[in-house]
mmCIF file of C-alpha atoms in Angstrom:
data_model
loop_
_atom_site.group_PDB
_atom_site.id
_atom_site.type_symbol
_atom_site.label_atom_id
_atom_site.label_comp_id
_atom_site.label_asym_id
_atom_site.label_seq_id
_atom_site.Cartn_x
_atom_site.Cartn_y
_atom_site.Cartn_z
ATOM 1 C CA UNK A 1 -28.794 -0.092 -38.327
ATOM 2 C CA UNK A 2 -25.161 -0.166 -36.833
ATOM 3 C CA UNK A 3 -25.504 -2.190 -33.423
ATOM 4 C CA UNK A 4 -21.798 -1.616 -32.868
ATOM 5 C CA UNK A 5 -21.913 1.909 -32.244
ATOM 6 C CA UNK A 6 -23.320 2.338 -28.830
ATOM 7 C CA UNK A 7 -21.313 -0.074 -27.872
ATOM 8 C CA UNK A 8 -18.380 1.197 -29.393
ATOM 9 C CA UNK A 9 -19.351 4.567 -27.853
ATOM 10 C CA UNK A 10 -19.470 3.304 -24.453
ATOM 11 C CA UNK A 11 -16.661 1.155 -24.029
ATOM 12 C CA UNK A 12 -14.902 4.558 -24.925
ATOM 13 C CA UNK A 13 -15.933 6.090 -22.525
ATOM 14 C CA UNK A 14 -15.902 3.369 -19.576
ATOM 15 C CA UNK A 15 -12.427 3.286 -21.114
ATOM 16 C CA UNK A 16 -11.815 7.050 -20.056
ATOM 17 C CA UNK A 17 -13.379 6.261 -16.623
ATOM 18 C CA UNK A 18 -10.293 3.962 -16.005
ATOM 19 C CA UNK A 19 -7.829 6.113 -14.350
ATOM 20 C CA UNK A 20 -10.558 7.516 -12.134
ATOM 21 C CA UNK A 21 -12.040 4.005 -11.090
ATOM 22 C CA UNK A 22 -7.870 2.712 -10.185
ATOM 23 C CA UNK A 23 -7.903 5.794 -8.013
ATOM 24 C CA UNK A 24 -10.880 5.000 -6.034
ATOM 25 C CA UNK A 25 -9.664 1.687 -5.828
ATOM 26 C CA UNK A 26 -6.691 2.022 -4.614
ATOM 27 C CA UNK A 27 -8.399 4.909 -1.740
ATOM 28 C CA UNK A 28 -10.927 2.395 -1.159
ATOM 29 C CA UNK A 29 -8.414 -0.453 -0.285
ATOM 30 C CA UNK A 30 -6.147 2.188 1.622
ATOM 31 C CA UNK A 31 -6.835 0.559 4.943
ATOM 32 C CA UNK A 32 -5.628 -3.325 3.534
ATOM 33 C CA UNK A 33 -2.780 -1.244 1.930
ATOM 34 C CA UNK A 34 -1.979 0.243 5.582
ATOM 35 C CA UNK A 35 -2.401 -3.370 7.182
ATOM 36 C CA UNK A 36 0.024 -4.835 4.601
ATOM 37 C CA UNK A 37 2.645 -2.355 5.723
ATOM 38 C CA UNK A 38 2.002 -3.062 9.419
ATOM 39 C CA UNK A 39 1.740 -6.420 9.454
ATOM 40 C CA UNK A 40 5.176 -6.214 7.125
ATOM 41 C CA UNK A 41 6.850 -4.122 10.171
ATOM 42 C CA UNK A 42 5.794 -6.132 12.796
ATOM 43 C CA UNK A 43 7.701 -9.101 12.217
ATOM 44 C CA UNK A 44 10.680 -7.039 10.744
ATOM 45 C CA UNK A 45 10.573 -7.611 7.532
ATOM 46 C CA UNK A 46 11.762 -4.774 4.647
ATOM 47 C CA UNK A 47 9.589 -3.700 1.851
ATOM 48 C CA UNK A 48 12.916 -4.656 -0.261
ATOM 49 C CA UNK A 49 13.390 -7.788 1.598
ATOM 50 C CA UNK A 50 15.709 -8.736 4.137
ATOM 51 C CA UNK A 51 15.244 -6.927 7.889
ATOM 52 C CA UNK A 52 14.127 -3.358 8.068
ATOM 53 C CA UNK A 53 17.084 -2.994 9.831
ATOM 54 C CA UNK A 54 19.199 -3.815 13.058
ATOM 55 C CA UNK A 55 20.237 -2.243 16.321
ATOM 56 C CA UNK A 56 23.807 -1.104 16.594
ATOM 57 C CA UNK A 57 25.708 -3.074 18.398
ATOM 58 C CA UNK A 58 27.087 -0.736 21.404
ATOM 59 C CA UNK A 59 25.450 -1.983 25.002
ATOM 60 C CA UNK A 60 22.553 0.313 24.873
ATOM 61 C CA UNK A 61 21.684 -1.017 21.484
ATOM 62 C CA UNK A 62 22.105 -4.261 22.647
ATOM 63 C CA UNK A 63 20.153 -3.452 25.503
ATOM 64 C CA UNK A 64 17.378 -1.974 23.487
ATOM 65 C CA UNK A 65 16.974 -5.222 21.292
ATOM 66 C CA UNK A 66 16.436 -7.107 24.413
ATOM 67 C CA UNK A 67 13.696 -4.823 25.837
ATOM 68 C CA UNK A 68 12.017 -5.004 21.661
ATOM 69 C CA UNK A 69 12.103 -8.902 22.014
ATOM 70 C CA UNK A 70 10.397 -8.597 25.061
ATOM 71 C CA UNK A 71 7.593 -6.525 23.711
ATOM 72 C CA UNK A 72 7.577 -8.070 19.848
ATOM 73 C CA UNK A 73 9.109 -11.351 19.671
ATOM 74 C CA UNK A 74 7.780 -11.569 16.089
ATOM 75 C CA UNK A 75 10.277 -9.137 14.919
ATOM 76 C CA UNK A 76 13.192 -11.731 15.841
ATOM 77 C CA UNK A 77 15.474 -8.849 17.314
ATOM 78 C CA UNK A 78 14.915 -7.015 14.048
ATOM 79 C CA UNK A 79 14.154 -3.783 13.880
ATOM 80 C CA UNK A 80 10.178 -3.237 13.832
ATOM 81 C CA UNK A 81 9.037 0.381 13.688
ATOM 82 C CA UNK A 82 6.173 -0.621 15.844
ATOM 83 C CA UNK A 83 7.512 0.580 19.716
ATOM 84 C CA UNK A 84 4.191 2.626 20.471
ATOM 85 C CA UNK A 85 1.806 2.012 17.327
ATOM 86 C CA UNK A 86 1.750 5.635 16.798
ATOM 87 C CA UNK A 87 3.766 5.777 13.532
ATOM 88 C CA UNK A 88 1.449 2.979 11.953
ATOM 89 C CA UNK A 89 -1.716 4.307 13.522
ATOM 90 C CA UNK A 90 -0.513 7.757 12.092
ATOM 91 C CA UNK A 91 -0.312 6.161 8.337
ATOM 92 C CA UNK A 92 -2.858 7.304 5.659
ATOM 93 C CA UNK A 93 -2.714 7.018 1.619
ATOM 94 C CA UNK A 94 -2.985 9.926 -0.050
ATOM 95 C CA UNK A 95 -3.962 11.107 -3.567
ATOM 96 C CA UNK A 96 -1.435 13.610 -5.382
ATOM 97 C CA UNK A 97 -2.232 13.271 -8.516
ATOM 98 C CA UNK A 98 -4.834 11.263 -10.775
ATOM 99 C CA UNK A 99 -1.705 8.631 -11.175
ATOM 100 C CA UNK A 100 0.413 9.318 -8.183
ATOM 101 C CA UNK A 101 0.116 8.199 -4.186
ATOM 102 C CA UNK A 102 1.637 9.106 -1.419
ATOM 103 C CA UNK A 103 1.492 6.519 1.876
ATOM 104 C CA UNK A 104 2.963 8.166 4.670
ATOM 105 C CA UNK A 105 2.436 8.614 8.414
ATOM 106 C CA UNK A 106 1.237 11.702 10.126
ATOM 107 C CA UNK A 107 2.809 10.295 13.366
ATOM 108 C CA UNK A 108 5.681 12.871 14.577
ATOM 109 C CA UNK A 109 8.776 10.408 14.410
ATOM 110 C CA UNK A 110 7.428 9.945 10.165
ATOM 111 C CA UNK A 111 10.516 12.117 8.634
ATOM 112 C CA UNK A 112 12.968 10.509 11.495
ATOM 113 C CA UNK A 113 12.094 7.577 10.602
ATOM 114 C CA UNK A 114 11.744 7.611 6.629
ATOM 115 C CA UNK A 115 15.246 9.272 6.760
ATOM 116 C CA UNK A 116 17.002 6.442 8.981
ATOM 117 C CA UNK A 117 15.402 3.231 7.460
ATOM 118 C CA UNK A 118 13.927 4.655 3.681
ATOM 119 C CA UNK A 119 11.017 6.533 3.069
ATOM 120 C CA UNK A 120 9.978 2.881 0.785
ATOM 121 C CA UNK A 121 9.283 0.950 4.162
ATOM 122 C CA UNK A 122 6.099 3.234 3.859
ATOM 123 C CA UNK A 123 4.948 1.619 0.865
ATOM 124 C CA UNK A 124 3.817 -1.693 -0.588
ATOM 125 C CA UNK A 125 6.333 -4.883 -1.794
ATOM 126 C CA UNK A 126 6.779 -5.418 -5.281
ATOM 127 C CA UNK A 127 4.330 -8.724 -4.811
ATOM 128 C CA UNK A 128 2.140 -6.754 -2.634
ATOM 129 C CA UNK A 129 1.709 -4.458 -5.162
ATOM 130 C CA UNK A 130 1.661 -6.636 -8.245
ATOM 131 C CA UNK A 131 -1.241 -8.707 -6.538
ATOM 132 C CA UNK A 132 -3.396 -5.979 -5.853
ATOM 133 C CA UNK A 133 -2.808 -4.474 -9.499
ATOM 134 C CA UNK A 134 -4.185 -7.876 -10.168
ATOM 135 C CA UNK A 135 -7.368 -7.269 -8.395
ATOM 136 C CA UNK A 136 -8.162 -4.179 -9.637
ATOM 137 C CA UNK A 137 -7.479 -5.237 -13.112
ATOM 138 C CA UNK A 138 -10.282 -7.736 -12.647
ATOM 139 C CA UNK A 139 -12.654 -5.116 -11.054
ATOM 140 C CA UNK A 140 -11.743 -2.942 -13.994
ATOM 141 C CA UNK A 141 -12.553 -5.467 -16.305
ATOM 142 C CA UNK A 142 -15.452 -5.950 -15.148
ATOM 143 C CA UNK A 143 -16.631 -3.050 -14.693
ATOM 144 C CA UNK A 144 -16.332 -1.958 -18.136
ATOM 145 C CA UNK A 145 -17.353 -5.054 -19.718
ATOM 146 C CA UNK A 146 -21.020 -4.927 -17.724
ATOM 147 C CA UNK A 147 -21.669 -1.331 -18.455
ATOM 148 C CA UNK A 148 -20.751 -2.106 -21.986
ATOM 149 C CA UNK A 149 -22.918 -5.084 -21.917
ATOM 150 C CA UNK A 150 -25.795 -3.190 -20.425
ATOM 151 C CA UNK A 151 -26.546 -2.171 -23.674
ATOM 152 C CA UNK A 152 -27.710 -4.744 -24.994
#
């Protein structure tokens, strides 16, 4: 008798299951994902490093740092993208296809805002992202190994 081949058959097709189980993963952590990115915002900080930006300048910009500070002294003078909460309590992650995301906000000042600072300072850092790939990956693994294993 060939032992191998259920379990053969199996891991091929837990193996098939793994785009599908990222996906739900990656829905499923949505709100961390969403808290990364605000927490990232409210001290200033860029998903590609450095400041998300900085106010012009002129007296009214000047002005308008001052009255930020005031309100989010975490931010450092920095721009924050956090004035009224809308724009981060607006955010969702959304499925567009089986390997493609989209985070975005449904907040009104979303396409004014992606187009002035970058549509990215939606998204996740390159470490953010890296250590949740991690995470899954062990989820993944086991996952498949323990409904391979249940076999035997």
């Amino acid at each position: 008798m060939d032992y191998l081949k259920p379990i053969q058959k199996e891991l091929k097709k837990q193996i098939a299951s793994v785009p599908k189980i990222v996906a739900d993963l990656i829905i499923i952590n949505s709100p961390n994902i969403i808290r990364q990115v605000r927490s990232r915002w409210l001290i200033g900080e860029s998903v590609l490093g450095g400041f998300i930006g900085e106010y012009s300048n002129s007296e009214m910009g000047q002005d308008y740092k001052a009255y930020k500070m005031s309100i989010n002294p975490k931010a450092r003078g920095h721009v924050d993208l956090t004035l009224t909460g809308a724009l981060g309590e607006g955010m969702t992650v959304e499925q567009k296809t089986q390997e493609s995301f989209l985070i975005y906000s449904t907040d009104k000042k979303y396409d004014e805002i992606g187009s002035k600072y970058g549509f990215e300072e939606f998204g996740l850092t390159d470490l953010e992202w890296h250590e949740m790939k991690e995470e899954m990956i062990l989820v993944v693994l086991d996952h498949v190994v323990n409904r391979a294993y249940a076999l035997l």
